[in-house]
Tab-separated table of C-alpha atoms and ligand atoms in Angstrom:
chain	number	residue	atom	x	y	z
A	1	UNK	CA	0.000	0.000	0.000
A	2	UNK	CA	1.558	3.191	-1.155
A	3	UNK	CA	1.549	6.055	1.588
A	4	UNK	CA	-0.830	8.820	2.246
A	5	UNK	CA	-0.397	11.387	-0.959
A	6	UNK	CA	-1.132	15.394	0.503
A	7	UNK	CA	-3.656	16.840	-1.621
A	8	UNK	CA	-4.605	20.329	-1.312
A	9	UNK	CA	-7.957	20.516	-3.296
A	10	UNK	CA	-9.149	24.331	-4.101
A	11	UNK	CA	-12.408	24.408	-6.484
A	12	UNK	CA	-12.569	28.272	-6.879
A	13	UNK	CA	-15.975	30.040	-7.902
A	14	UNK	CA	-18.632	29.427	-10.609
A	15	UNK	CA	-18.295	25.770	-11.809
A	16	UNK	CA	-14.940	25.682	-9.895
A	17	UNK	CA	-17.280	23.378	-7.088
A	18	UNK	CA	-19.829	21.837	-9.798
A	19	UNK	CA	-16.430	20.085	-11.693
A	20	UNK	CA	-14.345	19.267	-8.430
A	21	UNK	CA	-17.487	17.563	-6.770
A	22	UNK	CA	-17.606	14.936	-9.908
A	23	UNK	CA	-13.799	14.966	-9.622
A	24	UNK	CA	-13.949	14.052	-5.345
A	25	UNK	CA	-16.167	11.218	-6.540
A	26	UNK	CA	-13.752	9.987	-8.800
A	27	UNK	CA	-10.973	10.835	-5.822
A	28	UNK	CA	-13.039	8.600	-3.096
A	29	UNK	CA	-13.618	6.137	-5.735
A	30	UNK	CA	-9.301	5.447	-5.929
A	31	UNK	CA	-9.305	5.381	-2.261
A	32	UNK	CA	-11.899	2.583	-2.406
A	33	UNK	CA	-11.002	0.480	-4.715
A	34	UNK	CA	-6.975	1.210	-5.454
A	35	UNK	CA	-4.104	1.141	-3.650
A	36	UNK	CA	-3.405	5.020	-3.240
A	37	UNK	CA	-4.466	6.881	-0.318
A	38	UNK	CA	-5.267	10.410	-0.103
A	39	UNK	CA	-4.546	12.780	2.710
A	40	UNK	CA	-6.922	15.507	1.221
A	41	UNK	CA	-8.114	18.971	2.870
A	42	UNK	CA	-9.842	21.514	0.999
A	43	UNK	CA	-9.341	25.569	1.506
A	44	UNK	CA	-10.852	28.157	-0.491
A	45	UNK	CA	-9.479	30.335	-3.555
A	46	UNK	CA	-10.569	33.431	-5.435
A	47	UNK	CA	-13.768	35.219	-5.051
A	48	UNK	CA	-14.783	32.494	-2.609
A	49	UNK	CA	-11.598	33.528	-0.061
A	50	UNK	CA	-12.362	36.808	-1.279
A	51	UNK	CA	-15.752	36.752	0.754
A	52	UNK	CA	-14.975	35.069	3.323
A	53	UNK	CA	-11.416	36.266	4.325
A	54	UNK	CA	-10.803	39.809	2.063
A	55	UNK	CA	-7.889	37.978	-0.230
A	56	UNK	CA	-8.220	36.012	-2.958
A	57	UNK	CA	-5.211	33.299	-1.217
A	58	UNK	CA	-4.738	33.749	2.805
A	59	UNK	CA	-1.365	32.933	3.903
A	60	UNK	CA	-2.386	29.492	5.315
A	61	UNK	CA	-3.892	28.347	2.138
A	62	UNK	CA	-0.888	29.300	0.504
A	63	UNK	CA	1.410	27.687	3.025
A	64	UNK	CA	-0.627	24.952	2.349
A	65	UNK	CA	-0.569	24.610	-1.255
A	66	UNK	CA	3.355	24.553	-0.974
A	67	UNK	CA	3.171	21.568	2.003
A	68	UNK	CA	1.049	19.920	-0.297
A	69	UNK	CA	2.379	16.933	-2.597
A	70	UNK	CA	0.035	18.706	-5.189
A	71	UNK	CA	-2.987	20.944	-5.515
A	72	UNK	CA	-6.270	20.400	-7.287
A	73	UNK	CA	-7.317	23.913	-8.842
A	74	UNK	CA	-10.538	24.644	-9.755
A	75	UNK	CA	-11.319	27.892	-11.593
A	76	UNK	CA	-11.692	31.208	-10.243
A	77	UNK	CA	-13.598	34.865	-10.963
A	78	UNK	CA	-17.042	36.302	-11.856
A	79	UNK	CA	-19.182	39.009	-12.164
A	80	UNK	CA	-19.623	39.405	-8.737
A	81	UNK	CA	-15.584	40.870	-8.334
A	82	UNK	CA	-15.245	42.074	-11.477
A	83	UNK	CA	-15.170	45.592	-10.200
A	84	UNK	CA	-12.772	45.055	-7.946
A	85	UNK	CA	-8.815	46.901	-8.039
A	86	UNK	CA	-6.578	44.520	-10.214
A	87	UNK	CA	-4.759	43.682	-6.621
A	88	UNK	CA	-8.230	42.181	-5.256
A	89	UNK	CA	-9.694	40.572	-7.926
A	90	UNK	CA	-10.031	36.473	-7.678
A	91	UNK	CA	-7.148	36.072	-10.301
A	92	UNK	CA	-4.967	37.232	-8.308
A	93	UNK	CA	-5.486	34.093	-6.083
A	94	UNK	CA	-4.185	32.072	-8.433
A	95	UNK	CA	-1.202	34.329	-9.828
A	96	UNK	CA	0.123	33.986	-5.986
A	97	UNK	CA	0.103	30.533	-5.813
A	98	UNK	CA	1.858	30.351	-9.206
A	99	UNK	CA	4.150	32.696	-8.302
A	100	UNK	CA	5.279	31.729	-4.952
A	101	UNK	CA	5.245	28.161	-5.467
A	102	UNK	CA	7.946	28.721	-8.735
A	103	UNK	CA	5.786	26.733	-10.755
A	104	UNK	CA	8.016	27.466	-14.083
A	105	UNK	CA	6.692	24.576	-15.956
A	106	UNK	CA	3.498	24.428	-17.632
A	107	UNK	CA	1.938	21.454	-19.695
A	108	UNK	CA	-1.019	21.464	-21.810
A	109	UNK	CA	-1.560	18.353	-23.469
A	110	UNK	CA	-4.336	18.519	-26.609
A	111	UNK	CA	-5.378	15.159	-26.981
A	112	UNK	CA	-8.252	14.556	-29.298
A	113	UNK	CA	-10.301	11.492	-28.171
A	114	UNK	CA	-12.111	9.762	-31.111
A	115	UNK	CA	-15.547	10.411	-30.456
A	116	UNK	CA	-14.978	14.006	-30.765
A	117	UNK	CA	-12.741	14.359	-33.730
A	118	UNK	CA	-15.266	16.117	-35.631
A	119	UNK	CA	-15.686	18.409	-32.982
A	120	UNK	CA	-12.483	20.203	-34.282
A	121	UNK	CA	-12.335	23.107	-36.832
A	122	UNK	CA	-9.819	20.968	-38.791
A	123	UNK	CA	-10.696	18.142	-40.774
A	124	UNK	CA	-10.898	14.586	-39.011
A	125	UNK	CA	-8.010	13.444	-40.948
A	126	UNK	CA	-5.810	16.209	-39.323
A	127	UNK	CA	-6.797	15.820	-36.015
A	128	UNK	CA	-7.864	12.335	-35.245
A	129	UNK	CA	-5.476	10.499	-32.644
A	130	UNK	CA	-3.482	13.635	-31.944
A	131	UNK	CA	-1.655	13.227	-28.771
A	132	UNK	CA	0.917	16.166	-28.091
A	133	UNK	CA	2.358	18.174	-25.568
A	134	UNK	CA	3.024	21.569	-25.079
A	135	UNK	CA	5.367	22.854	-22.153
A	136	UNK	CA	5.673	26.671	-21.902
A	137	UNK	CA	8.081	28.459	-19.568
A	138	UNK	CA	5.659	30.532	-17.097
A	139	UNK	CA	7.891	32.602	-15.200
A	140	UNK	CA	9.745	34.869	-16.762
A	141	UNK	CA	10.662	36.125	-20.649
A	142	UNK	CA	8.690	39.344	-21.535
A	143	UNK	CA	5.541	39.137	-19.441
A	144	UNK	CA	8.201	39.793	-16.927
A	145	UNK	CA	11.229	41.337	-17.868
A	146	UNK	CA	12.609	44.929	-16.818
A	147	UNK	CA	12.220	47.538	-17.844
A	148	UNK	CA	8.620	47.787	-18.549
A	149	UNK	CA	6.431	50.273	-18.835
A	150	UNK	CA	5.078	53.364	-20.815
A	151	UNK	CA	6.484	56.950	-20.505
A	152	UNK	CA	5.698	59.816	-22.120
A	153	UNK	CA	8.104	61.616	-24.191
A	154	UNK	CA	9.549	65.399	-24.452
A	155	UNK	CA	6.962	65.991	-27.578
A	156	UNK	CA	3.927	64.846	-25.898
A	157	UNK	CA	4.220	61.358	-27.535
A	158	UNK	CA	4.135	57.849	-25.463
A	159	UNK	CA	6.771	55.043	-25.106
A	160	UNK	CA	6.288	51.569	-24.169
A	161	UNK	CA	8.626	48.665	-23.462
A	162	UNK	CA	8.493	45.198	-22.446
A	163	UNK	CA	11.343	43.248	-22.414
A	164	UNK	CA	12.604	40.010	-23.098
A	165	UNK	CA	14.765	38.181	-20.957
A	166	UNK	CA	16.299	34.631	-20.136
A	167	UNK	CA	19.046	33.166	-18.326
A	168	UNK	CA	20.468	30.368	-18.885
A	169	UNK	CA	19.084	28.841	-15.859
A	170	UNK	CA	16.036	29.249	-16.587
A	171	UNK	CA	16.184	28.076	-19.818
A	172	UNK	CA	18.062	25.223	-18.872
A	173	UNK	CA	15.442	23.627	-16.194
A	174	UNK	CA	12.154	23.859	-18.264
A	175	UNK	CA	14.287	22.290	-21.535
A	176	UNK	CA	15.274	19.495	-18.585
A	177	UNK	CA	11.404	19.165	-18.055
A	178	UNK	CA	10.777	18.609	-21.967
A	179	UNK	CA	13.491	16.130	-22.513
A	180	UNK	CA	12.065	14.047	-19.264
A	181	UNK	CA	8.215	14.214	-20.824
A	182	UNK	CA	9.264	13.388	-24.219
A	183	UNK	CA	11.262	10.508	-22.689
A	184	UNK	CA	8.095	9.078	-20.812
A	185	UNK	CA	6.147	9.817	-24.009
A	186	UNK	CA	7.456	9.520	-28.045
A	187	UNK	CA	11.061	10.693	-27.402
A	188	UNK	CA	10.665	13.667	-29.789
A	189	UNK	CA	11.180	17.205	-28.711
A	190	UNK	CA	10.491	20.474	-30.425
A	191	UNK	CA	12.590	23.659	-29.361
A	192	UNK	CA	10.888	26.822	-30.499
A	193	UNK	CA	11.990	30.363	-30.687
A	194	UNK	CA	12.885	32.715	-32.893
A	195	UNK	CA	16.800	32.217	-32.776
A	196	UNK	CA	16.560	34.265	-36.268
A	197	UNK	CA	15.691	37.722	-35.231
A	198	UNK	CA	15.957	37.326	-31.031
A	199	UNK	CA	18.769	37.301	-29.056
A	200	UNK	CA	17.357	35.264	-26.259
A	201	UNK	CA	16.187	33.023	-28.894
A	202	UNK	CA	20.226	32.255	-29.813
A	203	UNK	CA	20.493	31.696	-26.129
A	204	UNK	CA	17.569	29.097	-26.245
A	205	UNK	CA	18.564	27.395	-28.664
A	206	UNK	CA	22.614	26.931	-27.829
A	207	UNK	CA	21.465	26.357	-24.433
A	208	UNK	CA	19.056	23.111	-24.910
A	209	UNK	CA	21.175	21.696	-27.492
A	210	UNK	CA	24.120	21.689	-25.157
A	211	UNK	CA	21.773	20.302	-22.515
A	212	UNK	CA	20.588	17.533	-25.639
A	213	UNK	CA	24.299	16.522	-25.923
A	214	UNK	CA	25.187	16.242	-22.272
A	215	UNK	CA	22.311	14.855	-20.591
A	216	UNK	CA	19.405	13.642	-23.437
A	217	UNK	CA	21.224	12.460	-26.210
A	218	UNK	CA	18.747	9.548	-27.013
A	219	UNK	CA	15.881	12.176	-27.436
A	220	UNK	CA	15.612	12.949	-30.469
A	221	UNK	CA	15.483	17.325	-30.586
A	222	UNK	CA	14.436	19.620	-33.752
A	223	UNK	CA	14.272	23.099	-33.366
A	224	UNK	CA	11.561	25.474	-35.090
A	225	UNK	CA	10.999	29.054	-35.519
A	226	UNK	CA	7.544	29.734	-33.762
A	227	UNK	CA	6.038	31.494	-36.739
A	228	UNK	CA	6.644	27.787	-38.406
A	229	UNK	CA	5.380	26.091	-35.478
A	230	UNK	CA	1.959	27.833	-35.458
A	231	UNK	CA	1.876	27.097	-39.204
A	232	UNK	CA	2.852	23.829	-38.478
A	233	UNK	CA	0.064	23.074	-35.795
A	234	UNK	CA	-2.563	23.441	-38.327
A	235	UNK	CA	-0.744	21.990	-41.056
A	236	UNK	CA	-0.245	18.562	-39.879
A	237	UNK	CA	-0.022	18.626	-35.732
A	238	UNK	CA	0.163	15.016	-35.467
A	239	UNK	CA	4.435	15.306	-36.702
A	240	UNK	CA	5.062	16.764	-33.056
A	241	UNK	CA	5.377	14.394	-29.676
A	242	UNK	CA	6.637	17.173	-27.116
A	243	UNK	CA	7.038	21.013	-27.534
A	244	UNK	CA	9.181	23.396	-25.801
A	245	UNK	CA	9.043	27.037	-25.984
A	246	UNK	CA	9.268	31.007	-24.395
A	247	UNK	CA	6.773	32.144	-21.875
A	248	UNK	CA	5.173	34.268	-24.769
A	249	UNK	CA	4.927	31.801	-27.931
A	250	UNK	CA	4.147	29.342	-25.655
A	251	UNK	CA	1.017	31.431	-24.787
A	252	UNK	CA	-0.162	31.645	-28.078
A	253	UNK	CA	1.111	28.219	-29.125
A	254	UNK	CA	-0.802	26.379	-26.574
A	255	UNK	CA	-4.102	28.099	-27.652
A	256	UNK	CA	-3.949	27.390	-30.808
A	257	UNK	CA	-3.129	23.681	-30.207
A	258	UNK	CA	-6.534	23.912	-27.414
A	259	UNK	CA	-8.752	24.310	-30.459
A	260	UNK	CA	-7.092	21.828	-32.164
A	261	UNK	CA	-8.912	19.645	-30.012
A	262	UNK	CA	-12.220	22.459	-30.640
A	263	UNK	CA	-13.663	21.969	-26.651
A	264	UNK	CA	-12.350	24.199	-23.561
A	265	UNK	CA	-14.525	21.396	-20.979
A	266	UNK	CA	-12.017	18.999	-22.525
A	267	UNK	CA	-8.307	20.647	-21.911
A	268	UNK	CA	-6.511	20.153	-18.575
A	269	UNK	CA	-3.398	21.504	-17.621
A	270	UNK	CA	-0.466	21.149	-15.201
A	271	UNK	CA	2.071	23.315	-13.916
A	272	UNK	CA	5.607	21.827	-12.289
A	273	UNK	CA	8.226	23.402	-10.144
A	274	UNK	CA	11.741	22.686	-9.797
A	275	UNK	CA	12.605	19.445	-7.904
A	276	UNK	CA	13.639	19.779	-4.233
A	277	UNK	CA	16.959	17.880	-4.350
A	278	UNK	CA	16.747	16.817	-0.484
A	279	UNK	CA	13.410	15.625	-0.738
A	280	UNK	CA	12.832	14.653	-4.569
A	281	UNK	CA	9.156	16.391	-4.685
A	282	UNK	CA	8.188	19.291	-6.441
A	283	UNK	CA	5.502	21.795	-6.226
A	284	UNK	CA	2.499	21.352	-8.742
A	285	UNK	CA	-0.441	22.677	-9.577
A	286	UNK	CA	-3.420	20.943	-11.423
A	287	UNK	CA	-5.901	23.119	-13.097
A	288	UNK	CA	-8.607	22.558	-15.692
A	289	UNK	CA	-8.020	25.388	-18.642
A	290	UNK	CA	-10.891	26.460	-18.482
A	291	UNK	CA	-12.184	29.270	-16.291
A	292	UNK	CA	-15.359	29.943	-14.329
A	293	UNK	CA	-17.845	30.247	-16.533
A	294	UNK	CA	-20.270	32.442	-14.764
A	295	UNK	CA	-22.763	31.970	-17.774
A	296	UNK	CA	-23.378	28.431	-16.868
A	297	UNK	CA	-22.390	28.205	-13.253
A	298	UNK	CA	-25.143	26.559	-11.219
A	299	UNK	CA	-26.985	24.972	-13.672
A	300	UNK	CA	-25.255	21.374	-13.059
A	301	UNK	CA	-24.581	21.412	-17.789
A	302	UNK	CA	-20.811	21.998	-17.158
A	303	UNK	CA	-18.088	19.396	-18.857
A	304	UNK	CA	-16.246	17.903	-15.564
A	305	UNK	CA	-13.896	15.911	-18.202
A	306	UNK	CA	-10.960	18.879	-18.265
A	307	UNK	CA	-10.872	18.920	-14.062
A	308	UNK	CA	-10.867	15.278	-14.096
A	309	UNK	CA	-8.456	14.670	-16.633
A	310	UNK	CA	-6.658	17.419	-14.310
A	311	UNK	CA	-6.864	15.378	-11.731
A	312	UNK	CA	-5.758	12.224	-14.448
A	313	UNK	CA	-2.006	14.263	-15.130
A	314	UNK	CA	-2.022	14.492	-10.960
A	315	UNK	CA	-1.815	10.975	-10.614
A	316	UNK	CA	0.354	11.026	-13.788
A	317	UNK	CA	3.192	13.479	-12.953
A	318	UNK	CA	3.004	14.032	-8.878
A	319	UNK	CA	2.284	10.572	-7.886
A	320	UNK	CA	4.027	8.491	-10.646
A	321	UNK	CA	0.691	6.731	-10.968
A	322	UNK	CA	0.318	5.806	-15.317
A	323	UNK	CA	-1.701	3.118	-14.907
A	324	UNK	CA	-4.568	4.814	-12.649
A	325	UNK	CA	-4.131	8.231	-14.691
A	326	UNK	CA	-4.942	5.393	-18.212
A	327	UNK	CA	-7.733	4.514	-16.243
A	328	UNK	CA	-9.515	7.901	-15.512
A	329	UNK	CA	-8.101	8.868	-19.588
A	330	UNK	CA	-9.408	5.164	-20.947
A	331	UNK	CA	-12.866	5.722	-19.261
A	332	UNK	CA	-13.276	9.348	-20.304
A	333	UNK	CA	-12.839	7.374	-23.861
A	334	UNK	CA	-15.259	4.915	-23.585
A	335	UNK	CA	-17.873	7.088	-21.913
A	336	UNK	CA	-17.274	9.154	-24.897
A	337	UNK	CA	-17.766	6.714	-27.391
A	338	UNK	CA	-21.213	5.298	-25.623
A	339	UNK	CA	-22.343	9.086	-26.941
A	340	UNK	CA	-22.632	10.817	-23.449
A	341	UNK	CA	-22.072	15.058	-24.066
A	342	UNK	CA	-22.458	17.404	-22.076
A	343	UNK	CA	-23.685	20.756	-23.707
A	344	UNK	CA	-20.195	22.379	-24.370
A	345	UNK	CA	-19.171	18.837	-26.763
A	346	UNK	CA	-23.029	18.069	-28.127
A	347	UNK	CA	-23.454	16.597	-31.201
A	348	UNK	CA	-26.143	15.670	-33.163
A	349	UNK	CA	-27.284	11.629	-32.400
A	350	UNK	CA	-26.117	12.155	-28.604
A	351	UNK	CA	-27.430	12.314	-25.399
A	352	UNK	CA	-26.938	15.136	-23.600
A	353	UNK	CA	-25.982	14.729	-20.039
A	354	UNK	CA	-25.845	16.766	-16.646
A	355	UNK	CA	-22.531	17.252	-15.057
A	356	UNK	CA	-23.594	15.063	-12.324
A	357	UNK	CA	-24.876	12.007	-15.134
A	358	UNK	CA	-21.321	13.165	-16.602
A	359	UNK	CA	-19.904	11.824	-13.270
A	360	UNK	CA	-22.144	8.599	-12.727
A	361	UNK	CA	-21.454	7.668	-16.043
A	362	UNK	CA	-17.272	7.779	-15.373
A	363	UNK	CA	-17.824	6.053	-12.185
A	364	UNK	CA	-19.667	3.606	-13.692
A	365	UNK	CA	-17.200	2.470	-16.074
A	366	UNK	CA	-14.400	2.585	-13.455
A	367	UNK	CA	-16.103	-0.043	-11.761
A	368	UNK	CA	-16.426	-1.559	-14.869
A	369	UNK	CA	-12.956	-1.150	-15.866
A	370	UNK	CA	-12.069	-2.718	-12.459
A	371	UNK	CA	-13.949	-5.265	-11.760
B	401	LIG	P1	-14.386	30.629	-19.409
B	401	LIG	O1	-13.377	29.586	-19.735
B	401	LIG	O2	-14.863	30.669	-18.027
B	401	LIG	O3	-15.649	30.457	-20.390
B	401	LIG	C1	-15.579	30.607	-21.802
B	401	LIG	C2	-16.793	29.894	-22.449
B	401	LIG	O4	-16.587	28.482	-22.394
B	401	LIG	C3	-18.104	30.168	-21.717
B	401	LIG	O5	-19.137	30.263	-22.661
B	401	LIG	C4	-18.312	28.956	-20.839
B	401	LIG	O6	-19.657	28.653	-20.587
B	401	LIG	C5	-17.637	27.855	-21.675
B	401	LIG	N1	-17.037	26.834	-20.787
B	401	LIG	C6	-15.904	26.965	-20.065
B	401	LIG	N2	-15.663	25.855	-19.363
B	401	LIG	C7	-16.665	25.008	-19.625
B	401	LIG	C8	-16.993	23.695	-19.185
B	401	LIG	N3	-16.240	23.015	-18.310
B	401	LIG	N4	-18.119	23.121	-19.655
B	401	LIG	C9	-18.908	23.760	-20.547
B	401	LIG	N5	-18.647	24.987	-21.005
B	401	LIG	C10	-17.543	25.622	-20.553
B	401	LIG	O7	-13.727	32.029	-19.812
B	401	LIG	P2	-14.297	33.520	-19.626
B	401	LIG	O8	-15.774	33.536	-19.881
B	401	LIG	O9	-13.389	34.364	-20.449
B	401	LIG	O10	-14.023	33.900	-18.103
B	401	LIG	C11	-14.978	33.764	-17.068
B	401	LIG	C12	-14.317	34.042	-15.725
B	401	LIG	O11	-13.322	33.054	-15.495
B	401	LIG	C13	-13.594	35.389	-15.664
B	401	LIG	O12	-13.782	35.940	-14.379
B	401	LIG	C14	-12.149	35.047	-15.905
B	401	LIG	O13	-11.266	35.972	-15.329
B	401	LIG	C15	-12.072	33.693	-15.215
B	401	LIG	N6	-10.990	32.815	-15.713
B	401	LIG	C16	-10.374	32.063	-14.769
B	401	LIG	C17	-9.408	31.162	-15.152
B	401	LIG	C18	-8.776	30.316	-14.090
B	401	LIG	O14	-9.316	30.210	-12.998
B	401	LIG	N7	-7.662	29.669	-14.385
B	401	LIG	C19	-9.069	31.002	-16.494
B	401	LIG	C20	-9.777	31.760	-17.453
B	401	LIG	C21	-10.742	32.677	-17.037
């Protein structure tokens, strides 16, 4: 029996608490019937800590987020706080956490299951079986770099600057990252920059093919200019296993391979911190991609699949757990296939389904799966 794993679950606002509940059901299910035990305690995030303790994060949620072997994120935000300063507002909540638990690594896998190929923009052909992986560096480059800022000039005209800026460092430990996915995945990894017109592209690119040649050698590494990479995503996605890229292309690079897959219920995400060499554990985050989606919040029609396939790269990347992660991924596929939707995925000849029918339905072929 493995030991206790420290879960810090925080569901957030709107259908932050619909999605998680379906998601604890599949949580209490593992406990039941596998051989992984949870320590789990809840705490609240966003508007919801907003309301009941005037911040978006206190400092004991946030103290225990980084105690915590990993946390479950809901979503956070709404109407409700919209008017609030920048400072206050629910997103904020979640930019802390990020922030102060290093989490320099994010993943966003698109993954287009079958029974919604057609779901996609881009013909079936294109899309069907798609499995990739997109890690973007969330911590610094330009959305972060000094100087920044806009100043107004002698003749009455305005400046602005951001700037772009990497170390080799940080470069360095999210490339690490890539190489160790694509070695658990494919064993392909994509570099992208813009090494043509960027200096910190140059950097990028000397600095993971040094890392190829000392440490990853049996990986096999292309590098791409990111204006050919977002060609390339539409063009024929399937040719990638693993990408690795800048805090800014990977922004734009991971939304366009999101509607690759053409559903936001459907896209979870994951982001990583550096390992603690005493204790071999590092911070992470789980998080559906989605947000809170006020519009719908309450009504018990939101897609639970992204938090629990959220909760699938948990068991994945934290806990070293494939085989129970292919079990939450393989029943998402079959529940699929049977022709369950909920609203956001609906297509014609299928039955649309509740969040909390969503739910039964997984449950119901984990037992299966099981038995
Ligand atoms: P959103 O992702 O909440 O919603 C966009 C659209 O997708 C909406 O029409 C919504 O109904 C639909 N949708 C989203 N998730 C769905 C699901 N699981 N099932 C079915 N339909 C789904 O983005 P938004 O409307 O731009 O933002 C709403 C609020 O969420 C804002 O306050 C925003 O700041 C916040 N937000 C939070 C996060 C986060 O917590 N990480 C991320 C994005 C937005």
């Amino acid at each position: 029996m493995a030991a206790n794993k420290k879960l810090l679950v925080l569901a957030g606002d709107g259908i932050g608490p619909e999605v998680m509940k379906q998601v604890l059901r599949v949580v209490d299910w593992f406990a039941k019937r596998r051989a992984v035990r949870f320590d789990l305690s809840e705490g609240l995030v966003g508007g919801a800590a907003l309301d009941a303790h005037g911040t978006p994060l206190t400092d004991k949620t946030l103290a225990d987020a980084i105690a915590a072997d990993a946390v479950l994120f809901g979503s956070v935000g709404g109407p409700k706080w919209d008017d609030l300063p920048f400072e206050k507002k629910p997103e904020r909540g979640l930019l802390r956490l990020r922030k102060e638990m290093d989490l320099f690594a994010n993943l966003r896998p698109a993954i287009v299951f079958e029974a919604l190929a057609d779901a996609s923009t881009l013909k079936r052909e294109v899309v069907a079986g798609l499995d990739i992986l997109i890690l973007r560096e969330l911590t610094g480059g330009v959305y972060f770099g000094e100087p920044r800022g806009i100043e107004t000039l002698p003749n009455g005209t305005k400046r602005a600057v951001d700037t772009q800026v990497y170390t080799t460092p940080e470069i360095e430990r999210v490339a690490r990252v890539g190489f160790e996915l694509a070695q658990k995945r494919r064993n392909k990894l994509t570099s992208v920059e813009k090494a043509n017109v960027m200096h910190t592209g140059v950097l990028w690119r000397e600095t993971v093919t040094k890392l190829h040649a000392k440490e990853f050698s049996k990986v096999e590494l292309g590098h791409m200019y990111a204006d050919n990479c977002a060609m390339q995503l539409v063009r024929n996605p399937k040719q990638f296993d693993v990408i690795v890229t800048d805090n800014l292309f990977g922004d734009m690079l991971s939304d366009c391979a999101a509607m690759l897959t053409g559903s936001l219920g459907m896209l979870p995400s994951a982001s990583l911190g550096a390992v603690d060499p005493k204790t071999g554990k590092r911070h992470a985050l789980y998080e559906p991609v989605h947000g809170s989606a006020p519009d719908i919040a309450g009504k018990d029609i939101a897609n639970p699949l992204a938090e629990l396939l959220s909760f699938a790269m948990l068991l994945r990347y934290s806990f070293d757990l494939a085989d129970d992660a292919d079990l939450i991924e393989n029943a998402v596929k079959t529940v699929l296939a049977g022709g369950m939707r909920t609203s956001d995925i609906m297509q014609a000849g299928s039955a649309r389904v509740s969040t909390t029918t969503m739910g039964d339905a997984v449950l119901r072929q984990l037992d299966k799966m099981a038995a």
